[in-house]
CSV table of C-alpha atoms and ligand atoms in Angstrom, one decimal:
chain,number,residue,atom,x,y,z
A,1,MET,CA,-26.6,-21.2,12.6
A,2,ASP,CA,-24.1,-22.6,10.2
A,3,LEU,CA,-22.7,-20.6,7.2
A,4,GLU,CA,-21.2,-21.5,3.6
A,5,CYS,CA,-19.3,-19.4,1.1
A,6,ASP,CA,-16.9,-19.9,-1.9
A,7,VAL,CA,-14.3,-18.4,0.0
A,8,LEU,CA,-13.5,-18.3,3.6
A,9,VAL,CA,-11.0,-15.5,4.7
A,10,ILE,CA,-9.1,-15.8,7.9
A,11,GLY,CA,-7.9,-12.4,9.1
A,12,ALA,CA,-8.6,-9.1,8.7
A,13,GLY,CA,-5.5,-7.4,8.4
A,14,MET,CA,-3.6,-6.0,4.9
A,15,ALA,CA,-3.3,-9.7,3.2
A,16,GLY,CA,-6.5,-10.9,4.6
A,17,LEU,CA,-8.4,-7.5,3.6
A,18,VAL,CA,-6.9,-7.5,0.2
A,19,ALA,CA,-8.0,-11.1,-0.7
A,20,GLY,CA,-11.1,-11.0,0.4
A,21,THR,CA,-11.9,-7.6,-1.8
A,22,ILE,CA,-10.6,-8.8,-4.6
A,23,SER,CA,-12.9,-12.4,-4.5
A,24,SER,CA,-16.1,-10.3,-3.6
A,25,ASN,CA,-15.3,-7.8,-6.1
A,26,GLU,CA,-15.6,-10.8,-8.9
A,27,GLY,CA,-18.6,-11.9,-7.3
A,28,VAL,CA,-17.3,-14.8,-5.7
A,29,SER,CA,-19.1,-15.0,-2.1
A,30,THR,CA,-16.9,-14.1,-0.1
A,31,ILE,CA,-16.7,-14.5,4.0
A,32,LEU,CA,-13.9,-12.6,6.6
A,33,LEU,CA,-13.2,-13.6,9.9
A,34,ARG,CA,-11.7,-11.2,12.4
A,35,LYS,CA,-10.8,-12.2,16.2
A,36,GLY,CA,-9.2,-8.8,17.2
A,37,GLN,CA,-7.2,-5.8,16.0
A,38,SER,CA,-4.0,-6.7,13.1
A,39,ALA,CA,-0.7,-5.5,13.0
A,40,THR,CA,-2.0,-3.2,10.1
A,41,ALA,CA,-3.9,-1.1,12.1
A,42,TYR,CA,-0.7,-0.5,14.5
A,43,SER,CA,1.3,0.0,11.7
A,44,SER,CA,2.2,3.6,10.6
A,45,GLY,CA,-0.3,3.4,7.8
A,46,ALA,CA,3.1,3.4,5.0
A,47,ILE,CA,3.6,0.8,2.7
A,48,ASP,CA,6.6,-0.4,2.6
A,49,VAL,CA,7.6,-2.6,-0.1
A,50,MET,CA,10.8,-3.0,-0.1
A,51,GLY,CA,13.5,-0.6,2.1
A,52,TYR,CA,17.1,-2.6,2.4
A,53,LEU,CA,18.5,-5.7,2.8
A,54,PRO,CA,19.5,-6.9,6.3
A,55,ASP,CA,22.2,-5.5,7.3
A,56,ALA,CA,22.2,-3.1,5.0
A,57,SER,CA,23.3,0.4,5.6
A,58,GLU,CA,21.8,2.1,2.4
A,59,PRO,CA,18.1,2.0,1.2
A,60,PHE,CA,17.1,0.8,-2.4
A,61,SER,CA,16.1,4.2,-4.1
A,62,THR,CA,13.0,2.3,-6.1
A,63,PRO,CA,11.6,-0.9,-5.1
A,64,SER,CA,12.0,-2.4,-7.9
A,65,GLU,CA,15.4,-2.7,-7.0
A,66,GLY,CA,14.9,-4.1,-4.2
A,67,LEU,CA,12.8,-6.6,-5.5
A,68,THR,CA,15.3,-7.2,-7.5
A,69,ALA,CA,18.1,-7.9,-4.8
A,70,VAL,CA,15.3,-9.8,-3.1
A,71,ALA,CA,15.0,-12.7,-6.1
A,72,ALA,CA,19.2,-12.8,-6.7
A,73,MET,CA,19.8,-13.3,-2.6
A,74,LEU,CA,16.7,-14.4,-0.6
A,75,PRO,CA,15.2,-17.3,-2.5
A,76,LEU,CA,12.8,-18.2,0.8
A,77,HIS,CA,11.3,-14.6,0.8
A,78,PRO,CA,7.8,-14.4,-0.1
A,79,TYR,CA,8.6,-12.6,-2.4
A,80,SER,CA,10.9,-15.1,-4.2
A,81,ILE,CA,7.9,-17.2,-4.0
A,82,VAL,CA,5.7,-15.6,-6.1
A,83,GLY,CA,8.8,-16.1,-9.0
A,84,TYR,CA,8.5,-20.0,-8.6
A,85,SER,CA,5.0,-20.9,-10.5
A,86,GLU,CA,5.6,-23.6,-13.2
A,87,SER,CA,4.9,-20.9,-16.2
A,88,VAL,CA,6.9,-18.5,-15.1
A,89,GLN,CA,10.0,-19.3,-17.2
A,90,PRO,CA,13.5,-18.9,-15.6
A,91,ASP,CA,14.3,-15.2,-17.6
A,92,THR,CA,11.4,-13.8,-16.9
A,93,VAL,CA,11.3,-14.7,-13.1
A,94,VAL,CA,12.4,-11.4,-11.7
A,95,ASP,CA,10.0,-9.5,-13.9
A,96,GLU,CA,7.2,-11.6,-12.7
A,97,ILE,CA,8.0,-10.7,-9.0
A,98,VAL,CA,8.5,-7.0,-9.7
A,99,GLY,CA,5.0,-7.1,-11.8
A,100,SER,CA,3.2,-9.1,-9.6
A,101,ALA,CA,4.0,-6.5,-6.5
A,102,ARG,CA,3.6,-3.7,-9.0
A,103,ALA,CA,0.2,-4.7,-9.9
A,104,ALA,CA,-0.9,-5.5,-6.2
A,105,ILE,CA,0.3,-2.2,-5.2
A,106,SER,CA,-1.3,0.0,-7.9
A,107,TRP,CA,-4.7,-2.2,-7.4
A,108,LEU,CA,-4.4,-1.2,-3.9
A,109,LYS,CA,-3.7,2.5,-4.5
A,110,ASN,CA,-6.4,2.4,-7.0
A,111,SER,CA,-8.9,1.1,-4.8
A,112,LEU,CA,-7.8,3.4,-1.4
A,113,ARG,CA,-8.2,6.5,-3.6
A,114,ASP,CA,-12.0,7.8,-2.5
A,115,THR,CA,-11.8,6.7,1.0
A,116,ILE,CA,-10.1,7.9,4.4
A,117,ALA,CA,-6.7,6.9,3.7
A,118,PRO,CA,-5.8,7.9,0.0
A,119,LEU,CA,-2.3,6.9,-1.0
A,120,ILE,CA,0.4,9.0,-2.4
A,121,GLY,CA,3.8,7.7,-4.1
A,122,SER,CA,4.2,5.1,-6.3
A,123,PHE,CA,6.5,1.9,-7.5
A,124,ASP,CA,8.7,3.9,-9.7
A,125,SER,CA,10.8,5.4,-6.5
A,126,ASN,CA,10.5,4.7,-2.5
A,127,ILE,CA,9.8,7.7,-0.5
A,128,SER,CA,12.0,9.3,1.9
A,129,ALA,CA,9.5,9.5,4.5
A,130,LEU,CA,10.0,12.0,8.2
A,131,THR,CA,9.2,10.2,11.0
A,132,VAL,CA,8.4,11.1,14.9
A,133,PHE,CA,12.1,10.2,15.7
A,134,GLY,CA,13.0,12.9,13.2
A,135,THR,CA,14.9,10.1,11.0
A,136,THR,CA,13.7,9.4,7.5
A,137,LYS,CA,12.3,5.8,6.3
A,138,PRO,CA,12.2,4.4,2.6
A,139,THR,CA,9.0,3.4,2.3
A,140,CYS,CA,6.5,2.9,-1.1
A,141,LEU,CA,3.4,4.8,-0.7
A,142,VAL,CA,2.3,7.2,2.4
A,143,GLN,CA,-0.8,8.1,3.3
A,144,GLU,CA,-1.9,12.1,1.5
A,145,THR,CA,-1.6,13.6,4.8
A,146,MET,CA,2.0,12.4,5.3
A,147,ASN,CA,2.9,14.4,2.0
A,148,SER,CA,6.0,16.8,2.6
A,149,GLU,CA,7.5,16.7,-1.2
A,150,SER,CA,7.8,19.7,-1.1
A,151,LEU,CA,9.9,19.9,1.7
A,152,GLN,CA,13.0,19.1,-0.6
A,153,ASP,CA,13.3,22.6,-2.0
A,154,GLU,CA,16.4,24.2,-0.4
A,155,ASP,CA,14.7,27.1,0.6
A,156,SER,CA,11.8,25.7,3.1
A,157,THR,CA,12.5,25.7,6.9
A,158,LEU,CA,10.4,23.3,8.9
A,159,LEU,CA,8.9,23.6,12.3
A,160,PHE,CA,8.1,20.4,14.4
A,161,ALA,CA,5.0,20.6,16.7
A,162,GLY,CA,4.3,18.6,19.4
A,163,PHE,CA,1.1,18.6,21.5
A,164,ALA,CA,1.5,19.6,25.8
A,165,GLY,CA,0.3,16.2,27.4
A,166,TYR,CA,1.1,14.4,24.5
A,167,PRO,CA,4.0,11.7,25.6
A,168,ASP,CA,4.9,10.4,22.1
A,169,PHE,CA,6.1,12.8,20.1
A,170,ASN,CA,9.1,15.4,21.5
A,171,PRO,CA,9.3,17.8,19.0
A,172,SER,CA,13.2,19.1,20.5
A,173,ALA,CA,14.1,15.8,20.0
A,174,ALA,CA,12.7,14.9,16.9
A,175,ALA,CA,14.1,18.5,15.7
A,176,LYS,CA,17.7,17.7,16.9
A,177,VAL,CA,17.7,14.0,15.2
A,178,PHE,CA,16.3,15.4,11.8
A,179,LEU,CA,19.1,17.9,11.5
A,180,GLU,CA,22.0,15.7,12.7
A,181,ASP,CA,21.2,13.1,10.1
A,182,ARG,CA,21.1,15.8,7.6
A,183,ILE,CA,24.7,17.0,8.1
A,184,ALA,CA,25.4,13.1,8.7
A,185,ILE,CA,25.2,12.5,4.8
A,186,GLY,CA,26.1,15.3,3.7
A,187,LEU,CA,23.1,17.6,3.4
A,188,PRO,CA,23.1,21.3,4.5
A,189,PRO,CA,22.1,22.7,7.7
A,190,ARG,CA,18.7,23.8,7.3
A,191,LYS,CA,16.6,25.8,9.6
A,192,VAL,CA,14.3,24.5,11.6
A,193,GLY,CA,12.7,25.2,14.8
A,194,ARG,CA,9.9,23.4,17.2
A,195,CYS,CA,6.9,24.4,19.2
A,196,VAL,CA,4.4,23.2,22.0
A,197,LEU,CA,0.7,24.0,21.1
A,198,LYS,CA,-2.1,22.7,24.0
A,199,LEU,CA,-5.2,20.9,23.1
A,200,ALA,CA,-7.7,19.4,25.7
A,201,PRO,CA,-9.4,16.5,24.1
A,202,PHE,CA,-12.2,15.9,26.0
A,203,GLY,CA,-11.3,17.6,28.6
A,204,LYS,CA,-8.0,15.7,29.1
A,205,LEU,CA,-4.8,18.2,29.2
A,206,TYR,CA,-2.3,15.1,29.8
A,207,ASN,CA,-1.6,11.6,29.2
A,208,LEU,CA,-3.0,11.9,25.5
A,209,SER,CA,-2.9,9.4,22.9
A,210,SER,CA,-3.0,10.1,19.6
A,211,ILE,CA,-6.3,8.2,19.1
A,212,GLU,CA,-7.9,11.0,21.4
A,213,ILE,CA,-6.7,14.1,19.6
A,214,ALA,CA,-7.2,12.6,15.9
A,215,ARG,CA,-11.1,12.4,17.3
A,216,HIS,CA,-11.2,15.9,19.0
A,217,LEU,CA,-9.6,17.4,15.4
A,218,ASP,CA,-12.8,15.2,13.7
A,219,HIS,CA,-15.1,17.5,15.3
A,220,GLY,CA,-16.5,21.2,16.1
A,221,ASN,CA,-14.1,23.9,14.9
A,222,SER,CA,-10.9,21.7,16.9
A,223,ILE,CA,-8.9,22.9,13.8
A,224,GLU,CA,-9.7,26.5,13.7
A,225,GLU,CA,-8.7,26.4,17.5
A,226,LEU,CA,-5.4,24.3,16.4
A,227,ALA,CA,-4.6,26.7,13.5
A,228,LYS,CA,-4.9,30.0,16.0
A,229,GLN,CA,-2.2,28.3,17.8
A,230,LEU,CA,0.0,27.5,14.9
A,231,LYS,CA,0.2,30.2,12.6
A,232,PRO,CA,1.8,33.0,15.0
A,233,GLN,CA,4.6,30.1,15.8
A,234,ALA,CA,4.7,29.4,12.1
A,235,ASP,CA,4.7,32.9,11.3
A,236,LYS,CA,7.8,33.7,13.8
A,237,LEU,CA,10.1,31.3,12.2
A,238,GLY,CA,9.2,31.7,8.8
A,239,ALA,CA,8.2,27.9,8.0
A,240,THR,CA,6.9,27.2,4.9
A,241,HIS,CA,6.1,23.5,6.5
A,242,VAL,CA,4.7,22.1,10.1
A,243,ALA,CA,5.3,18.4,11.1
A,244,ILE,CA,3.1,17.0,13.1
A,245,PRO,CA,3.0,13.6,14.6
A,246,PRO,CA,-0.3,11.3,13.3
A,247,ILE,CA,-3.2,12.8,15.0
A,248,LEU,CA,-4.8,14.8,12.0
A,249,GLY,CA,-8.6,12.9,12.6
A,250,ILE,CA,-9.5,9.7,11.5
A,251,ARG,CA,-12.6,10.5,9.4
A,252,ASN,CA,-11.8,13.4,8.4
A,253,ALA,CA,-7.6,13.7,8.4
A,254,LEU,CA,-7.3,14.8,4.5
A,255,GLU,CA,-10.1,17.7,4.9
A,256,ASN,CA,-8.5,18.6,8.5
A,257,LYS,CA,-4.9,18.7,6.6
A,258,LYS,CA,-6.0,21.1,3.7
A,259,LEU,CA,-8.4,23.5,6.1
A,260,LEU,CA,-5.2,23.7,8.7
A,261,GLU,CA,-2.9,24.7,5.2
A,262,GLU,CA,-5.7,27.1,4.3
A,263,LEU,CA,-5.9,28.9,7.7
A,264,THR,CA,-2.1,29.0,9.0
A,265,GLY,CA,-0.4,29.7,5.6
A,266,VAL,CA,1.9,26.7,5.7
A,267,GLU,CA,1.8,23.2,4.6
A,268,VAL,CA,1.3,21.0,7.1
A,269,PHE,CA,2.0,16.8,7.4
A,270,GLU,CA,2.2,14.2,9.5
A,271,LEU,CA,5.0,12.0,10.6
A,272,LEU,CA,5.4,8.4,10.6
A,273,GLY,CA,4.6,7.3,13.5
A,274,VAL,CA,4.0,4.6,16.5
A,275,PRO,CA,1.4,2.4,17.6
A,276,PRO,CA,-1.5,3.4,19.1
A,277,SER,CA,-1.7,4.0,15.3
A,278,VAL,CA,-4.3,6.8,13.8
A,279,PRO,CA,-3.2,6.4,10.2
A,280,GLY,CA,-3.2,2.6,11.0
A,281,LEU,CA,-6.9,2.6,12.1
A,282,ARG,CA,-7.6,4.6,8.8
A,283,LEU,CA,-5.9,2.2,6.8
A,284,GLN,CA,-7.5,-0.9,8.7
A,285,MET,CA,-11.3,1.4,8.6
A,286,ALA,CA,-10.8,2.1,4.6
A,287,LEU,CA,-9.9,-1.6,3.7
A,288,GLU,CA,-12.8,-2.5,6.0
A,289,GLY,CA,-15.1,-0.4,3.8
A,290,LEU,CA,-13.4,-1.3,0.1
A,291,PHE,CA,-14.4,-5.2,1.6
A,292,ARG,CA,-17.8,-4.2,2.7
A,293,LYS,CA,-18.7,-2.4,-0.1
A,294,GLY,CA,-18.0,-5.2,-2.5
A,295,GLY,CA,-20.4,-7.4,-1.0
A,296,GLY,CA,-18.3,-9.3,1.5
A,297,ARG,CA,-19.1,-10.7,5.2
A,298,LEU,CA,-17.4,-9.5,7.4
A,299,LEU,CA,-17.5,-11.3,10.7
A,300,ALA,CA,-15.9,-9.2,13.6
A,301,GLY,CA,-15.0,-10.8,16.8
A,302,HIS,CA,-15.1,-14.5,15.4
A,303,GLU,CA,-12.2,-15.9,15.7
A,304,ALA,CA,-11.0,-19.9,13.8
A,305,ILE,CA,-10.5,-22.5,16.4
A,306,SER,CA,-10.6,-25.9,14.6
A,307,TYR,CA,-11.3,-27.1,11.2
A,308,THR,CA,-12.6,-30.4,9.6
A,309,LYS,CA,-11.0,-32.3,6.7
A,310,ASN,CA,-12.2,-34.3,3.9
A,311,GLY,CA,-9.5,-36.4,2.6
A,312,GLU,CA,-7.3,-34.0,1.3
A,313,LEU,CA,-9.8,-31.2,1.1
A,314,LEU,CA,-10.6,-28.8,3.8
A,315,ASP,CA,-14.3,-28.9,4.3
A,316,ALA,CA,-14.5,-26.1,7.1
A,317,VAL,CA,-13.7,-24.1,9.9
A,318,MET,CA,-15.4,-24.3,13.2
A,319,VAL,CA,-15.8,-20.2,14.3
A,320,ARG,CA,-16.5,-19.2,18.5
A,321,THR,CA,-17.4,-15.9,19.2
A,322,PRO,CA,-18.1,-15.0,23.3
A,323,ARG,CA,-22.3,-15.9,22.6
A,324,ARG,CA,-22.0,-19.1,19.6
A,325,ARG,CA,-20.3,-21.6,18.0
A,326,MET,CA,-20.9,-22.2,14.3
A,327,LYS,CA,-19.0,-23.8,11.4
A,328,ILE,CA,-18.2,-22.5,8.2
A,329,LYS,CA,-17.9,-25.1,4.8
A,330,SER,CA,-16.0,-23.0,2.0
A,331,LYS,CA,-14.7,-24.8,-1.0
A,332,ALA,CA,-11.5,-22.6,-0.5
A,333,THR,CA,-9.6,-20.6,2.3
A,334,ILE,CA,-6.7,-17.8,2.9
A,335,LEU,CA,-5.2,-18.2,5.6
A,336,ALA,CA,-4.3,-14.5,6.9
A,337,THR,CA,-4.0,-14.3,10.4
A,338,GLY,CA,-1.0,-12.3,10.2
A,339,LYS,CA,2.2,-12.9,13.0
A,340,PHE,CA,2.6,-12.9,16.8
A,341,ILE,CA,0.5,-9.2,17.0
A,342,GLY,CA,-2.6,-10.9,15.1
A,343,GLY,CA,-2.5,-13.7,16.7
A,344,GLY,CA,-1.6,-16.3,13.7
A,345,LEU,CA,2.0,-17.7,15.2
A,346,ALA,CA,1.9,-18.1,18.9
A,347,GLY,CA,5.0,-19.5,21.2
A,348,ASP,CA,5.5,-21.0,24.6
A,349,GLU,CA,8.2,-23.4,26.0
A,350,ASN,CA,7.3,-25.4,23.7
A,351,GLY,CA,7.9,-23.8,20.5
A,352,ILE,CA,6.3,-21.7,17.6
A,353,ARG,CA,3.2,-22.6,16.7
A,354,GLU,CA,0.6,-21.8,14.3
A,355,THR,CA,-2.7,-21.0,16.1
A,356,VAL,CA,-5.7,-22.5,13.9
A,357,PHE,CA,-4.4,-25.8,12.2
A,358,ASP,CA,-1.6,-26.3,13.6
A,359,LEU,CA,0.7,-26.5,10.6
A,360,MET,CA,4.3,-26.7,10.6
A,361,THR,CA,6.4,-23.8,11.4
A,362,VAL,CA,10.0,-23.1,10.3
A,363,THR,CA,12.9,-20.2,11.1
A,364,GLY,CA,13.8,-17.7,8.1
A,365,THR,CA,16.3,-20.4,7.4
A,366,TYR,CA,14.1,-23.3,7.2
A,367,HIS,CA,14.9,-24.7,10.1
A,368,SER,CA,11.5,-26.5,12.3
A,369,ALA,CA,10.3,-23.5,14.9
A,370,GLY,CA,8.1,-26.0,16.1
A,371,ASP,CA,10.1,-27.3,19.0
A,372,ILE,CA,12.2,-24.4,19.3
A,373,THR,CA,11.2,-21.6,22.3
A,374,PRO,CA,10.9,-18.5,20.8
A,375,SER,CA,13.7,-16.6,23.4
A,376,ARG,CA,16.1,-18.7,21.2
A,377,PHE,CA,15.3,-16.5,18.2
A,378,THR,CA,15.6,-12.9,20.0
A,379,ASN,CA,18.4,-10.6,20.7
A,380,ARG,CA,18.7,-9.2,23.6
A,381,VAL,CA,18.8,-5.5,22.3
A,382,SER,CA,15.6,-5.2,21.3
A,383,ILE,CA,16.6,-2.6,18.0
A,384,THR,CA,19.2,-3.6,16.2
A,385,PRO,CA,19.9,-3.7,12.4
A,386,SER,CA,19.6,-7.1,11.8
A,387,SER,CA,16.3,-7.0,13.9
A,388,GLN,CA,15.0,-9.9,15.4
A,389,PRO,CA,15.1,-13.7,14.3
A,390,VAL,CA,11.8,-14.8,15.9
A,391,TYR,CA,10.1,-12.3,13.2
A,392,SER,CA,11.4,-14.5,10.3
A,393,CYS,CA,9.0,-17.4,12.2
A,394,GLY,CA,6.1,-18.7,10.1
A,395,LEU,CA,4.9,-20.7,7.3
A,396,THR,CA,6.5,-22.6,3.9
A,397,VAL,CA,4.5,-22.7,1.3
A,398,ASP,CA,4.5,-23.9,-2.3
A,399,PRO,CA,4.7,-21.6,-5.5
A,400,HIS,CA,0.6,-21.4,-5.3
A,401,PHE,CA,1.0,-20.0,-1.2
A,402,ARG,CA,-0.4,-23.6,0.3
A,403,PRO,CA,1.5,-24.3,3.4
A,404,VAL,CA,3.2,-27.4,3.0
A,405,GLN,CA,4.2,-30.1,5.4
A,406,GLU,CA,8.2,-31.5,6.5
A,407,ASP,CA,7.8,-33.6,3.2
A,408,GLY,CA,7.4,-31.1,0.8
A,409,VAL,CA,3.4,-31.6,0.7
A,410,GLU,CA,0.9,-29.1,0.5
A,411,TRP,CA,-1.2,-29.9,4.0
A,412,SER,CA,-4.7,-29.4,1.6
A,413,SER,CA,-5.2,-28.3,-1.5
A,414,ASN,CA,-7.6,-25.6,-1.2
A,415,LEU,CA,-5.7,-23.6,2.0
A,416,PHE,CA,-3.5,-20.8,0.8
A,417,ALA,CA,-1.7,-18.7,3.1
A,418,ALA,CA,-0.8,-15.3,3.0
A,419,GLY,CA,0.6,-12.0,4.7
A,420,SER,CA,3.0,-12.3,7.8
A,421,ILE,CA,2.2,-15.8,8.9
A,422,LEU,CA,4.7,-16.0,6.0
A,423,ALA,CA,8.3,-17.3,6.9
A,424,GLY,CA,11.3,-16.1,5.2
A,425,TYR,CA,11.1,-12.4,5.6
A,426,ASP,CA,11.5,-10.0,8.5
A,427,TYR,CA,9.2,-6.9,7.8
A,428,SER,CA,11.2,-4.6,10.6
A,429,SER,CA,14.4,-4.8,9.4
A,430,GLU,CA,14.1,-4.8,5.7
A,431,LYS,CA,11.0,-2.1,5.7
A,432,SER,CA,8.9,-4.6,3.8
A,433,GLY,CA,5.7,-5.7,6.1
A,434,LEU,CA,2.5,-3.8,4.4
A,435,GLY,CA,4.0,-4.5,0.9
A,436,VAL,CA,4.5,-8.2,1.2
A,437,ALA,CA,1.1,-8.4,2.8
A,438,THR,CA,-0.4,-7.0,-0.2
A,439,THR,CA,1.8,-8.6,-2.9
A,440,THR,CA,1.1,-12.5,-0.7
A,441,GLY,CA,-2.6,-11.9,-0.5
A,442,TYR,CA,-2.9,-10.8,-4.0
A,443,ILE,CA,-1.7,-13.8,-5.4
A,444,ALA,CA,-3.0,-15.9,-3.0
A,445,ILE,CA,-6.6,-14.8,-3.8
A,446,ARG,CA,-5.9,-15.5,-7.6
A,447,LYS,CA,-4.6,-18.8,-6.8
A,448,ALA,CA,-7.3,-19.7,-5.0
A,449,MET,CA,-9.7,-18.5,-7.8
A,450,ASP,CA,-7.9,-20.9,-10.0
A,451,PHE,CA,-9.0,-23.3,-8.2
A,452,LEU,CA,-12.2,-22.9,-7.9
A,453,LYS,CA,-12.0,-22.5,-11.9
A,454,GLY,CA,-10.9,-26.5,-11.4
A,455,VAL,CA,-7.2,-25.1,-12.8
A,456,ASP,CA,-4.9,-27.7,-11.8
A,457,LEU,CA,-2.5,-26.5,-9.6
A,458,LYS,CA,1.0,-28.3,-9.3
B,501,LIG,C1,4.2,-1.6,15.4
B,501,LIG,C2,4.3,-1.9,13.8
B,501,LIG,C3,4.8,-1.0,13.1
B,501,LIG,C4,4.6,-1.5,11.4
B,501,LIG,N1,4.6,-0.5,10.4
B,501,LIG,C5,5.2,-0.6,9.4
B,501,LIG,C6,5.0,0.2,8.7
B,501,LIG,O1,4.7,1.2,8.6
B,501,LIG,N2,4.7,0.0,6.9
B,501,LIG,C7,4.8,-1.8,6.7
B,501,LIG,O2,4.5,-1.6,5.6
B,501,LIG,N3,4.7,-2.5,7.8
B,501,LIG,C8,4.4,-2.1,9.2
B,501,LIG,N4,4.2,-3.2,10.0
B,501,LIG,C9,4.3,-4.0,9.3
B,501,LIG,C10,3.0,-4.9,9.0
B,501,LIG,O3,1.9,-4.0,9.7
B,501,LIG,C11,2.5,-6.0,9.0
B,501,LIG,O4,3.7,-6.9,8.1
B,501,LIG,C12,1.3,-6.4,8.6
B,501,LIG,O5,0.2,-5.3,9.0
B,501,LIG,C13,0.6,-7.7,8.4
B,501,LIG,O6,-0.7,-8.1,7.8
B,501,LIG,P1,-1.1,-9.5,7.8
B,501,LIG,O7,-2.2,-9.0,7.4
B,501,LIG,O8,-0.2,-10.2,7.7
B,501,LIG,O9,-1.8,-9.3,9.3
B,501,LIG,P2,-1.8,-8.9,10.6
B,501,LIG,O10,-2.4,-7.3,10.0
B,501,LIG,O11,-1.3,-8.9,11.8
B,501,LIG,O12,-3.8,-9.3,10.6
B,501,LIG,C14,-4.1,-10.4,11.2
B,501,LIG,C15,-5.6,-10.5,11.2
B,501,LIG,O13,-5.5,-11.6,11.6
B,501,LIG,C16,-6.8,-12.2,12.5
B,501,LIG,N5,-6.9,-13.1,13.1
B,501,LIG,C17,-5.7,-13.9,13.8
B,501,LIG,N6,-6.2,-15.4,14.4
B,501,LIG,C18,-7.4,-15.2,14.2
B,501,LIG,C19,-8.1,-16.8,14.1
B,501,LIG,N7,-8.0,-17.2,14.6
B,501,LIG,N8,-9.1,-16.1,13.9
B,501,LIG,C20,-10.5,-14.9,13.3
B,501,LIG,N9,-9.2,-14.1,12.3
B,501,LIG,C21,-7.9,-14.6,13.8
B,501,LIG,C22,-6.3,-10.7,13.7
B,501,LIG,O14,-7.5,-10.7,14.3
B,501,LIG,C23,-6.1,-9.6,12.3
B,501,LIG,O15,-7.3,-9.1,12.0
B,501,LIG,C24,4.4,-2.7,11.3
B,501,LIG,C25,4.4,-3.7,11.8
B,501,LIG,C26,4.2,-3.1,13.4
B,501,LIG,C27,4.0,-4.1,14.8
């Protein structure tokens, strides 16, 4: 069976789902392919726009401040490319970049309002969100279950609560790091405690994963059981707030938070965590729900493997599933296949390559990455302030987000790219991942729709 659509989106992470939802909401027939899981589902579920410049120790206090610095200092960054359109006057480049990112982030926040992953925060300030390590990280929006704003009150007392048999969160270590960090930045010490609670999701007592705990809390009277253990611990410490790992539920997290708060009398919030990530999964499911609601067709387990071209136009994409192969013809295509986790890029002894169209790949400094082995771009120390240069590799695009070849000319006039497949930025050191994916998905689909309307994309 072959299919046809106006817009084909390859990849269902943040970038592809933003692009696909916008086009299907506007009545454009849209098919979205997802071969497997995305980095979006592994993320902490908080939307970073711009936290740091590489090697900087101080975070940006607002996304706008970060984007203004990017526009001035990182001309190859995907955010900077937003400002290169011919219609943008030189003196309005920064306004264009900040305005586009702001519009994309507002669209995302509004769209997710009535889903299982509603967001709080605004483009006017970065939030200093607490992580499972007891550290903080700058981010733009967090899920409502992570709201810890009132923790800023000087008389608040914080209890870190972990779970027996759950190895991904150590409340003692988190409490210690939290206090040490406060002292290091000159804040007064604060009363902090820790406790360990017991749950047996589906009868299991050890080696628990966050997903198992979250599923357990979505059912029956498990929140009431949790509250019975938590309340005496919170009362003993005089806690005003309880920080727990991100396990509050997959489908009912916000309701669970409210019930737990009602039963314990303290504010409960989720910390930003590590994969496997319950909030990341919530975000992924919420975005997929939005896309379907808008009338889009999501083909899960479908992998784009090759293509046909008709002159300079991409004509069709060949797709495979374990049981069948098909051809999808589209008038415009968005490539949002992510990096190494999503599978948009792959690296071996021959170099780093783009996996569907074999497009040119470059390093963060725009040197060819097609014939350089990935190990040349990795540091021995896994977590360094400057991160791993391999994360900055990807595709180079024109001002309309169309991948270009060695000669600087677009590979095809109807192929657009968005998200982490783009080169020139490092989400892990900058704290910009889902912000770049949202903004470029938002812009790339508008360019694709302009193309469909016959606008001349010079
Ligand atoms: C552990 C971890 C934690 C992170 N935490 C944060 C965070 O807290 N905040 C933040 O802002 N960012 C975070 N990031 C970064 C962020 O997750 C990514 O930058 C972002 O999700 C990239 O989105 P994307 O849509 O470009 O790609 P992805 O989310 O990776 O999506 C790619 C999609 O393409 C599909 N695909 C690939 N190839 C094909 C093919 N041939 N055919 C069909 N489908 C295909 C994949 O199955 C997937 O659906 C984190 C990243 C990681 C790895």
